[in-house]
mmCIF file of C-alpha atoms in Angstrom:
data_model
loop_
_atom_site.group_PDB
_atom_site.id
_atom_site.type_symbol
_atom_site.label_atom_id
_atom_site.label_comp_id
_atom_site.label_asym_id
_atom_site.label_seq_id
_atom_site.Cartn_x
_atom_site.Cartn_y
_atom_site.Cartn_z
ATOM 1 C CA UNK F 1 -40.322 88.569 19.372
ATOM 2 C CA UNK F 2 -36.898 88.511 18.172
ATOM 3 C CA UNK F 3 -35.433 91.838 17.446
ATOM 4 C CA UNK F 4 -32.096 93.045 16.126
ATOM 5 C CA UNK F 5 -31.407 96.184 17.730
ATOM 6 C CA UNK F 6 -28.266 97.678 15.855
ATOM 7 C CA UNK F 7 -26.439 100.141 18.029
ATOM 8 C CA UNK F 8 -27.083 98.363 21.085
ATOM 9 C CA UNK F 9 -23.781 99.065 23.594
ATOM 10 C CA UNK F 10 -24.614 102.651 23.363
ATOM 11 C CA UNK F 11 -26.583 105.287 25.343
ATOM 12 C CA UNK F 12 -30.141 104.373 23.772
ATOM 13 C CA UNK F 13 -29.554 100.949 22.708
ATOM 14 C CA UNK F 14 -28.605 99.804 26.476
ATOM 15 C CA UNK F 15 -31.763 101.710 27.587
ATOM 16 C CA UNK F 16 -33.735 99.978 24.929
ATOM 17 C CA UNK F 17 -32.095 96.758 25.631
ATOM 18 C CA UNK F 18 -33.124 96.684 29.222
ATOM 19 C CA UNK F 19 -36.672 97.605 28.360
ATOM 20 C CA UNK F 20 -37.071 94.791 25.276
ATOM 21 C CA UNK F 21 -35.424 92.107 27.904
ATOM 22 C CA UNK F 22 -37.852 92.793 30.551
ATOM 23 C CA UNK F 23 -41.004 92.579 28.393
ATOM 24 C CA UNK F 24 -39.695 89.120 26.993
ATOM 25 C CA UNK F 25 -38.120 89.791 23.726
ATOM 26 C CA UNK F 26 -35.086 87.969 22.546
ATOM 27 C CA UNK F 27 -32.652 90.686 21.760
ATOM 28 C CA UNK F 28 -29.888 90.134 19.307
ATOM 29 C CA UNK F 29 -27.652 93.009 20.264
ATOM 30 C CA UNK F 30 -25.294 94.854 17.482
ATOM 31 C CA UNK F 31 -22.700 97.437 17.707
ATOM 32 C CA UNK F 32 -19.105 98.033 16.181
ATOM 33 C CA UNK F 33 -18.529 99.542 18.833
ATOM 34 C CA UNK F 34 -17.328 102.562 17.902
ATOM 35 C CA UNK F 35 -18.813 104.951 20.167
ATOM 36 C CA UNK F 36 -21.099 102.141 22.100
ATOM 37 C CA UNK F 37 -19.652 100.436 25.245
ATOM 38 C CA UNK F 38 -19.234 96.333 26.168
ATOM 39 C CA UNK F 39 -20.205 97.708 29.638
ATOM 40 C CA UNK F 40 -23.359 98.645 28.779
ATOM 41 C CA UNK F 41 -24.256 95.122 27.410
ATOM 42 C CA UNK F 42 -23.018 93.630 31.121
ATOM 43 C CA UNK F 43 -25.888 93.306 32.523
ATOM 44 C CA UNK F 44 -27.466 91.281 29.934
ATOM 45 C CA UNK F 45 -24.649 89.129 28.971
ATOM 46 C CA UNK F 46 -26.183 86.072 31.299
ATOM 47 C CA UNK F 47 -29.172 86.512 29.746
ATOM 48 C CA UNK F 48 -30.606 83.704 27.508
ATOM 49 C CA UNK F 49 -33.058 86.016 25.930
ATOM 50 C CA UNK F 50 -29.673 87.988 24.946
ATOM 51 C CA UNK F 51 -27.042 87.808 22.126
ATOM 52 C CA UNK F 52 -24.148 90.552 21.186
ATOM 53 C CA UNK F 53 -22.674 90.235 18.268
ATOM 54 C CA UNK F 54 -20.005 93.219 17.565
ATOM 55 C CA UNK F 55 -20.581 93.968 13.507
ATOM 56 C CA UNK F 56 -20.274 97.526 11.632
ATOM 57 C CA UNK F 57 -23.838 97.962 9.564
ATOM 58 C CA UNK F 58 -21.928 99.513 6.766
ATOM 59 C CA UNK F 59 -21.201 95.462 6.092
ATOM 60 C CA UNK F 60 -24.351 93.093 5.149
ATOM 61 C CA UNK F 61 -25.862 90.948 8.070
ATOM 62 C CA UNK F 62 -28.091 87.908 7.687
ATOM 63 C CA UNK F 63 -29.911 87.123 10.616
ATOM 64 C CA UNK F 64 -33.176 85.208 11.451
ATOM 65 C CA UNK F 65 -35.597 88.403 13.368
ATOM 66 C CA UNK F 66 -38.854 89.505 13.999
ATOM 67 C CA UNK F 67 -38.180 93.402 13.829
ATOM 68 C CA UNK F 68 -35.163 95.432 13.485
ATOM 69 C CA UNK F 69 -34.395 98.701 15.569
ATOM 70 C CA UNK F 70 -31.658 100.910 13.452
ATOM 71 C CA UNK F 71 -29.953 102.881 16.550
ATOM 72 C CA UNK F 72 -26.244 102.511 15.033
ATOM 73 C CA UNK F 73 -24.297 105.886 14.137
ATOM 74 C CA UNK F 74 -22.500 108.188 16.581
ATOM 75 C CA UNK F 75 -25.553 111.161 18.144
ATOM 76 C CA UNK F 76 -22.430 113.999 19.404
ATOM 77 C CA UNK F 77 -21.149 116.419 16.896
ATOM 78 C CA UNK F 78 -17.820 115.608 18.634
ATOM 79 C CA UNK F 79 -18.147 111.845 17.645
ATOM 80 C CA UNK F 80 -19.922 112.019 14.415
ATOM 81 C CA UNK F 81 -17.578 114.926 13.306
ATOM 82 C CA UNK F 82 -14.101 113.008 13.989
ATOM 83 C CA UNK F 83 -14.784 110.309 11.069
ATOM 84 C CA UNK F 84 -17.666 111.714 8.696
ATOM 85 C CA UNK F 85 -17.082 109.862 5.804
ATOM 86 C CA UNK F 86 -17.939 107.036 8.555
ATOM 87 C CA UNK F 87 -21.068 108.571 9.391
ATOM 88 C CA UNK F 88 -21.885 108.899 6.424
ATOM 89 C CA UNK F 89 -21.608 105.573 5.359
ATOM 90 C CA UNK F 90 -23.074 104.235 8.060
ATOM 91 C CA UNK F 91 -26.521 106.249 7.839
ATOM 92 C CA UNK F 92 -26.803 105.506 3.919
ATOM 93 C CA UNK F 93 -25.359 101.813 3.561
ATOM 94 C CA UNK F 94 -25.808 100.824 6.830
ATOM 95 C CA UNK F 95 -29.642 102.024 5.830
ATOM 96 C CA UNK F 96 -29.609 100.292 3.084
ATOM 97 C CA UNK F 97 -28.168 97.102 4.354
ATOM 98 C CA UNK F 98 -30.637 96.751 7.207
ATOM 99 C CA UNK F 99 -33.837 97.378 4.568
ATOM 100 C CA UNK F 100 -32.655 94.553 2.273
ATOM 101 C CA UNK F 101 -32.743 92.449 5.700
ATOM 102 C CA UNK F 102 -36.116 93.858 5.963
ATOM 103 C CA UNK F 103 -37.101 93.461 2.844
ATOM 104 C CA UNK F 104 -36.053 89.743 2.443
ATOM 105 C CA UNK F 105 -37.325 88.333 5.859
ATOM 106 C CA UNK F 106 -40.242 90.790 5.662
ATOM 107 C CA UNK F 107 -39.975 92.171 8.777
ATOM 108 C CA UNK F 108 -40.907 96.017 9.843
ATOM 109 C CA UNK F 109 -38.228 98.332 10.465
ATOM 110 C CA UNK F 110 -38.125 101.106 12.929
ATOM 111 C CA UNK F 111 -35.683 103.451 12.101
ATOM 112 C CA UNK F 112 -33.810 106.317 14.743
ATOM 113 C CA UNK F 113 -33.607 109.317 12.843
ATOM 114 C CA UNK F 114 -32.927 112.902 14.222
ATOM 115 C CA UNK F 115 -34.006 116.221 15.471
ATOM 116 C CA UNK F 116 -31.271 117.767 13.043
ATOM 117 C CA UNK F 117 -33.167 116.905 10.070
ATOM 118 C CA UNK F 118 -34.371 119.941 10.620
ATOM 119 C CA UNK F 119 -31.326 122.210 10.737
ATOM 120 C CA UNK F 120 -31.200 125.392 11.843
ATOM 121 C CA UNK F 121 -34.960 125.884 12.008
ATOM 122 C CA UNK F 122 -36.742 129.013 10.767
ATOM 123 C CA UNK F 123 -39.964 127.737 12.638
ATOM 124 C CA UNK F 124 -40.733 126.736 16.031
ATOM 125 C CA UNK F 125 -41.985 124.410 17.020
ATOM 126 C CA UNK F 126 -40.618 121.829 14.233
ATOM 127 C CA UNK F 127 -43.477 119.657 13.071
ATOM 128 C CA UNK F 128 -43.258 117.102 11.481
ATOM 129 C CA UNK F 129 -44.446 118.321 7.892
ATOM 130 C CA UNK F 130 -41.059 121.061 8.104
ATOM 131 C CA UNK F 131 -38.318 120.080 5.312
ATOM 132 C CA UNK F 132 -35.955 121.781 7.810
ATOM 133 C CA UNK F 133 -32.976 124.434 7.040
ATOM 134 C CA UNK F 134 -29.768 122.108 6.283
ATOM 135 C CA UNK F 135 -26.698 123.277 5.254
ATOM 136 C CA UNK F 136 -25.459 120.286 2.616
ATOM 137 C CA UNK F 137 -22.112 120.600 2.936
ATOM 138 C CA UNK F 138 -21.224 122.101 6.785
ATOM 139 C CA UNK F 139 -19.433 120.095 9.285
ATOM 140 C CA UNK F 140 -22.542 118.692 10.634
ATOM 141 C CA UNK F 141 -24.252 117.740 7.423
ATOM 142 C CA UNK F 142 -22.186 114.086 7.624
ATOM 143 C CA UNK F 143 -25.179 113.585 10.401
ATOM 144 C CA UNK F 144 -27.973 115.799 8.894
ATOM 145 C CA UNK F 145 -28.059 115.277 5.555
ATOM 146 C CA UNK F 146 -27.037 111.000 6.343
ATOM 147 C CA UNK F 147 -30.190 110.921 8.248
ATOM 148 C CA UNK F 148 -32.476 112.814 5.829
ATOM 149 C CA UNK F 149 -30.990 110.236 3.550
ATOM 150 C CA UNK F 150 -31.918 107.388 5.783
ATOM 151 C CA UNK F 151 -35.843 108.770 6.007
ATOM 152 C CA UNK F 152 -36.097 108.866 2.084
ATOM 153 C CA UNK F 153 -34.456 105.337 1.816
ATOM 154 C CA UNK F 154 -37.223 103.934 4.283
ATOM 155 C CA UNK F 155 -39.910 106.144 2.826
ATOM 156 C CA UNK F 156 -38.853 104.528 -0.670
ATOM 157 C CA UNK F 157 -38.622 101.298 -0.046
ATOM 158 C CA UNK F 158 -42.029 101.574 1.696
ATOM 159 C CA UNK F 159 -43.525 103.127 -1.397
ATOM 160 C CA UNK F 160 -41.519 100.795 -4.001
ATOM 161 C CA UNK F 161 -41.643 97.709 -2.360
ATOM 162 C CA UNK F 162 -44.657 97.450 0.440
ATOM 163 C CA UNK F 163 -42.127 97.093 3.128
ATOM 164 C CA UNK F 164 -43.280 98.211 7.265
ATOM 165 C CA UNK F 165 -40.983 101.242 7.917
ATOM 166 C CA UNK F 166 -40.997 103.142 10.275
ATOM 167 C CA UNK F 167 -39.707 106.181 11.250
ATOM 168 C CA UNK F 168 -38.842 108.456 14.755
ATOM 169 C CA UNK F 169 -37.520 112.258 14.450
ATOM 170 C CA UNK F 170 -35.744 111.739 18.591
ATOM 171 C CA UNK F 171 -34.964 115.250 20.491
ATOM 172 C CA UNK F 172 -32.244 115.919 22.230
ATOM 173 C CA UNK F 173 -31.846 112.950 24.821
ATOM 174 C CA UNK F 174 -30.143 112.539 28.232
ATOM 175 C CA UNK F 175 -29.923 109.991 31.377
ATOM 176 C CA UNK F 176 -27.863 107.431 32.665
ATOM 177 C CA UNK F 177 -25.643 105.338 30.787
ATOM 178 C CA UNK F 178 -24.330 108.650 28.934
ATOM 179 C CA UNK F 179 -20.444 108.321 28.448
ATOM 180 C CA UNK F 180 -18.415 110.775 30.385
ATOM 181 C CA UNK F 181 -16.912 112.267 27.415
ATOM 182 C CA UNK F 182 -20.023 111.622 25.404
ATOM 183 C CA UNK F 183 -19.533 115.401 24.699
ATOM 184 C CA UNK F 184 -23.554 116.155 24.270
ATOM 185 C CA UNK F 185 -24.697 119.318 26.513
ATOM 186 C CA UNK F 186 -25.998 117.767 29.277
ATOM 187 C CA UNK F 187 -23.431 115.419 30.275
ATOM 188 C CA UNK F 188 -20.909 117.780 29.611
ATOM 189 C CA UNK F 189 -22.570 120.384 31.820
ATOM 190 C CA UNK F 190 -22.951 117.826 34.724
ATOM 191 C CA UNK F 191 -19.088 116.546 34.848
ATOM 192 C CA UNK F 192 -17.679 119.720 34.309
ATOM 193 C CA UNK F 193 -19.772 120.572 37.009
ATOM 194 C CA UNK F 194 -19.385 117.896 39.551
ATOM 195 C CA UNK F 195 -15.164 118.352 38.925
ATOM 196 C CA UNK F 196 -15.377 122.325 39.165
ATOM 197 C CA UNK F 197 -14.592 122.779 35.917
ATOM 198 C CA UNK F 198 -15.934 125.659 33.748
ATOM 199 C CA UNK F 199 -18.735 125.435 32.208
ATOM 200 C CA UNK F 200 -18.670 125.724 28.252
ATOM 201 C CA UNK F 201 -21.388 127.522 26.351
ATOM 202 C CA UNK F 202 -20.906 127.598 23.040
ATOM 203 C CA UNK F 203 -22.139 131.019 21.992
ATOM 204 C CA UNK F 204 -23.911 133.661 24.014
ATOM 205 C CA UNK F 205 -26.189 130.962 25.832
ATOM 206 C CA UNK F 206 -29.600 132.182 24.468
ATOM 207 C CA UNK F 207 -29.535 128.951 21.805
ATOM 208 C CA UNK F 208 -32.566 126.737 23.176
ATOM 209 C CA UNK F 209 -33.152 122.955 23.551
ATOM 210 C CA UNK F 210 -35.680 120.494 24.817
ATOM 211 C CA UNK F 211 -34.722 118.366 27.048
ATOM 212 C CA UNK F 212 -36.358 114.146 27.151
ATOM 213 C CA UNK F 213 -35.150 111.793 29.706
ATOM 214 C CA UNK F 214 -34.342 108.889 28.334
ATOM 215 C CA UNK F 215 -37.347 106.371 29.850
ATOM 216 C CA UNK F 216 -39.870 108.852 28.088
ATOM 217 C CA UNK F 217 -38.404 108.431 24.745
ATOM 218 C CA UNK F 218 -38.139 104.163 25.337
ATOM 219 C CA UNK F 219 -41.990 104.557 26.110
ATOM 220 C CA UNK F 220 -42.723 106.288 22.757
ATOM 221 C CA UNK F 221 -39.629 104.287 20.389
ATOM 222 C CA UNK F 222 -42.001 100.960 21.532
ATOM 223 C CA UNK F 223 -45.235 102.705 21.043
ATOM 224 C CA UNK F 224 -43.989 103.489 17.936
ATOM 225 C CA UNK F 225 -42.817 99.669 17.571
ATOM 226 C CA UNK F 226 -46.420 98.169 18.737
ATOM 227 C CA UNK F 227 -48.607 100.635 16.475
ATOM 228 C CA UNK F 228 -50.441 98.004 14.313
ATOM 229 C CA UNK F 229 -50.111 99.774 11.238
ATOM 230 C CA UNK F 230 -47.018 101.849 9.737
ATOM 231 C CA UNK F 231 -47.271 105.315 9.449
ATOM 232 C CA UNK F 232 -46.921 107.388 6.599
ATOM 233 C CA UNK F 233 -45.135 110.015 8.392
ATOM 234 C CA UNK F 234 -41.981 110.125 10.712
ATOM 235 C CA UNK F 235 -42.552 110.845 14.261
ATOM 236 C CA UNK F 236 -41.432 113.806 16.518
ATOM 237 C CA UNK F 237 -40.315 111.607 19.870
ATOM 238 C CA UNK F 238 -38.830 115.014 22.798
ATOM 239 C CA UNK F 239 -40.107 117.319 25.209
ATOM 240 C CA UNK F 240 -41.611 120.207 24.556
ATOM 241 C CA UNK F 241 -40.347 122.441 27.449
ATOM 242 C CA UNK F 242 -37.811 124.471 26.046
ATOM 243 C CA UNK F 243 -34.617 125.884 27.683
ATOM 244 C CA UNK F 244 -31.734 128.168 27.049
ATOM 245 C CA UNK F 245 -28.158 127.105 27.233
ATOM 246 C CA UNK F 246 -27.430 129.520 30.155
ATOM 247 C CA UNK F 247 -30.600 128.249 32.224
ATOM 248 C CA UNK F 248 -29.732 124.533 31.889
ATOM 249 C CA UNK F 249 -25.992 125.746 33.072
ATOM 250 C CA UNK F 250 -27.044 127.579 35.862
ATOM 251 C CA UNK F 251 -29.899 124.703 37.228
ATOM 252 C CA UNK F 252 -26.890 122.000 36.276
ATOM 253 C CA UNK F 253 -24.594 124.271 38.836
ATOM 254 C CA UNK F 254 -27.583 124.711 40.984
ATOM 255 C CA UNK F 255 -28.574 121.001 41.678
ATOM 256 C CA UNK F 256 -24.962 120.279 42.144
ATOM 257 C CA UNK F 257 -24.186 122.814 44.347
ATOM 258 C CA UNK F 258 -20.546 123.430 41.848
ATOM 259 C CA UNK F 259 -18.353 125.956 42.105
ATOM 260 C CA UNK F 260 -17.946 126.276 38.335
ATOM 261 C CA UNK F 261 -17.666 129.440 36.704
ATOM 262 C CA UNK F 262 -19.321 129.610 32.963
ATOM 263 C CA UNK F 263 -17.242 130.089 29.948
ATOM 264 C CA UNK F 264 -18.722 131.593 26.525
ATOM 265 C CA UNK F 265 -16.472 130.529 23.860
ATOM 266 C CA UNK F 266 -17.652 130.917 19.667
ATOM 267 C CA UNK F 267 -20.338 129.316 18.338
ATOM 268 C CA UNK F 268 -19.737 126.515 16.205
ATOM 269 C CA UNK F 269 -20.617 126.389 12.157
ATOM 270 C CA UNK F 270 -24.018 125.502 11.678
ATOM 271 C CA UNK F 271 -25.046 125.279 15.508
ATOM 272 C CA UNK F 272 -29.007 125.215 15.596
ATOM 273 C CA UNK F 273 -30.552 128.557 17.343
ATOM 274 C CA UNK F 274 -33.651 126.651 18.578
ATOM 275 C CA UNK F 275 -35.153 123.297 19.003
ATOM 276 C CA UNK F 276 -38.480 122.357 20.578
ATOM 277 C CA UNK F 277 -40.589 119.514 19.008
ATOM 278 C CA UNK F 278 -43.994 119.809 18.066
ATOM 279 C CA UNK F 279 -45.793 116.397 19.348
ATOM 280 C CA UNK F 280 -49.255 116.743 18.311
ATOM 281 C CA UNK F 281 -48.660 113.436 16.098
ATOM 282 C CA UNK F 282 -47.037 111.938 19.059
ATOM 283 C CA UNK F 283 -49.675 112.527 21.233
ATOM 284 C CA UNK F 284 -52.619 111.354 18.575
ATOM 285 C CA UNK F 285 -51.220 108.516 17.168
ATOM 286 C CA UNK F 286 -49.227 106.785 19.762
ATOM 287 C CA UNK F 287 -50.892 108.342 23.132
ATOM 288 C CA UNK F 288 -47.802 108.898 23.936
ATOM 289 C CA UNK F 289 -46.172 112.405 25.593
ATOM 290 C CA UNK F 290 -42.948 112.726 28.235
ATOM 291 C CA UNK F 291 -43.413 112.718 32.101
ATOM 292 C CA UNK F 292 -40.225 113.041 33.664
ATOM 293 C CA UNK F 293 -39.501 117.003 34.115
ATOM 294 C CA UNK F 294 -36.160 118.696 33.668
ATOM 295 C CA UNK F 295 -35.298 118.398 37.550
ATOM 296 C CA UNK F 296 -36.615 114.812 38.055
ATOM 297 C CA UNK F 297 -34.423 113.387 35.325
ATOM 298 C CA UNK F 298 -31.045 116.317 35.643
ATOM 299 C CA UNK F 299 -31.185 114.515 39.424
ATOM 300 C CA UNK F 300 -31.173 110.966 38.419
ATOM 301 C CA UNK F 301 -28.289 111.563 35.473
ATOM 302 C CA UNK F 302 -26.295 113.835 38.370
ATOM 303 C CA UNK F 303 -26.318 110.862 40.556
ATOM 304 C CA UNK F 304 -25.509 108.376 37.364
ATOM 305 C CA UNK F 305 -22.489 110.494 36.696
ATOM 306 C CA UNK F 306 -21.416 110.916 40.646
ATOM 307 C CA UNK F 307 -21.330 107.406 40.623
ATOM 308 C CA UNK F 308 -19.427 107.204 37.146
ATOM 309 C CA UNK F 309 -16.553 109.764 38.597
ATOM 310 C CA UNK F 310 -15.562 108.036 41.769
ATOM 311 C CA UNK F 311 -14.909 104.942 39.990
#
């Protein structure tokens, strides 16, 4: 096929990008670049099968595709939080944008949505059926409340107008291709570590996450792309395991044997306690759970970074 991946030069899309190549798929590759970088697209650019095209989704595109992958708006609170009217806009027109593409051409769309849909959670795990606990007007809610948006934009234009939408709910994420200053948790535990920096928690480190390596979740986003029928639910895509702040520090210090000291500064507004995804639907419908555990992939994204440093 011939997909539009939008998003493309980031941390996902470069992943994905490598993954759609091999299999065969032309890839027409889209970023503003923003937050995405043109190194990530290098080692595609001699690629026949491969086109980049740098263009901002909050602006119509007409292009002749098979499928469309929606991966474009900043994932860090540090990057989504710095322009939010941005993020904004580019979750709800950008949304809408890529749907009329859909619509027109009458293609399926598989849209990235978010783990934060479900706030600050009240129950754990989240499933998939939990309207969440979202603060509307917060600093994060440019991201929350854009990407709830997003879902009822593709679950409407399903419902109004028969289109193939589709819809993933990813968990925290992590691996190579992660920007140093990408300012997530686990690349920001793993270069302050590896430069003997202190280690910021945010908070008194008890706050949990699940942890997915990044070629687990590119197995389940084109599981998700290849199910013959669209589903009329979204999709929890993460790992299960849970983990505190204060253990990932200390296995992060651990594995690379850093002599960084850990630093508990204040919580931020509208941080999430907990987050663990339940992926019963996952498992059912697309066959589909993670494989790579916590040590596996923390060792391949140490060495990633390592590499990334001495440069």
């Amino acid at each position: 096929m011939r997909i539009l991946l939008t998003g493309a030069a980031g941390f996902l899309g470069s992943h994905l990008t490598a993954r759609l190549l091999s299999e065969g798929h032309s890839v027409v590759a889209i970023d503003n670049l923003s937050t995405g970088r043109i190194k990530n697209m290098g080692p595609f650019v001699e690629n026949d099968k491969f086109e980049f095209m740098e263009h901002d989704v909050r602006d119509p595109i007409t292009v002749e595709v098979d499928q469309i992958l929606n991966f474009a708006c900043p994932a860090s609170p540090i990057h989504y939080q710095s322009d939010p009217v941005r993020t904004i806009e580019t979750n709800f027109l950008g949304m809408i944008n890529l749907l009329h593409l859909s619509k027109a051409r009458d293609i399926p769309l598989l849209q990235a949505s978010t783990s934060e849909v479900y706030g600050d959670p009240d129950i754990s795990p989240q499933p998939e059926e939990y309207w969440g606990n979202v603060n509307p007007i917060g600093i994060r809610s440019c991201y929350d409340e854009g990407k709830r948006a997003s879902e009822t934009l593709c679950f409407d234009y399903k419902r109004q107008y028969g289109i193939d939408t589709r819809v993933i709910r990813i968990f925290n994420t992590y691996g190579p291709n992660m920007a140093i200053a990408d300012g997530r948790v686990v690349s920001n535990f793993i270069v302050q570590a590896l430069t003997d920096q202190d280690i910021t928690i945010y908070g008194d480190g008890s706050q949990t996450r699940s942890f997915c390596f990044v070629d687990d979740l590119v197995r389940g986003i084109l599981k998700m792309m290849n199910l013959p029928y669209s589903p009329d639910t979204p999709i929890n895509l993460g790992n299960p395991n849970e983990f505190t702040m204060l253990e990932l520090a200390n296995k992060v210090i651990q594995m690379t044997k850093s002599n960084s000291k850990i630093d508990f500064l204040p919580l931020p507004e509208d941080d999430p306690r907990q987050r663990r995804p339940d992926i019963s639907k996952a498992i059912s419908l697309l066959n589909w759970r993670p494989e790579v555990e916590l040590d596996e992939g923390l060792g391949r994204t140490i060495e990633y970074f390592s590499g990334e440093l001495k440069q």
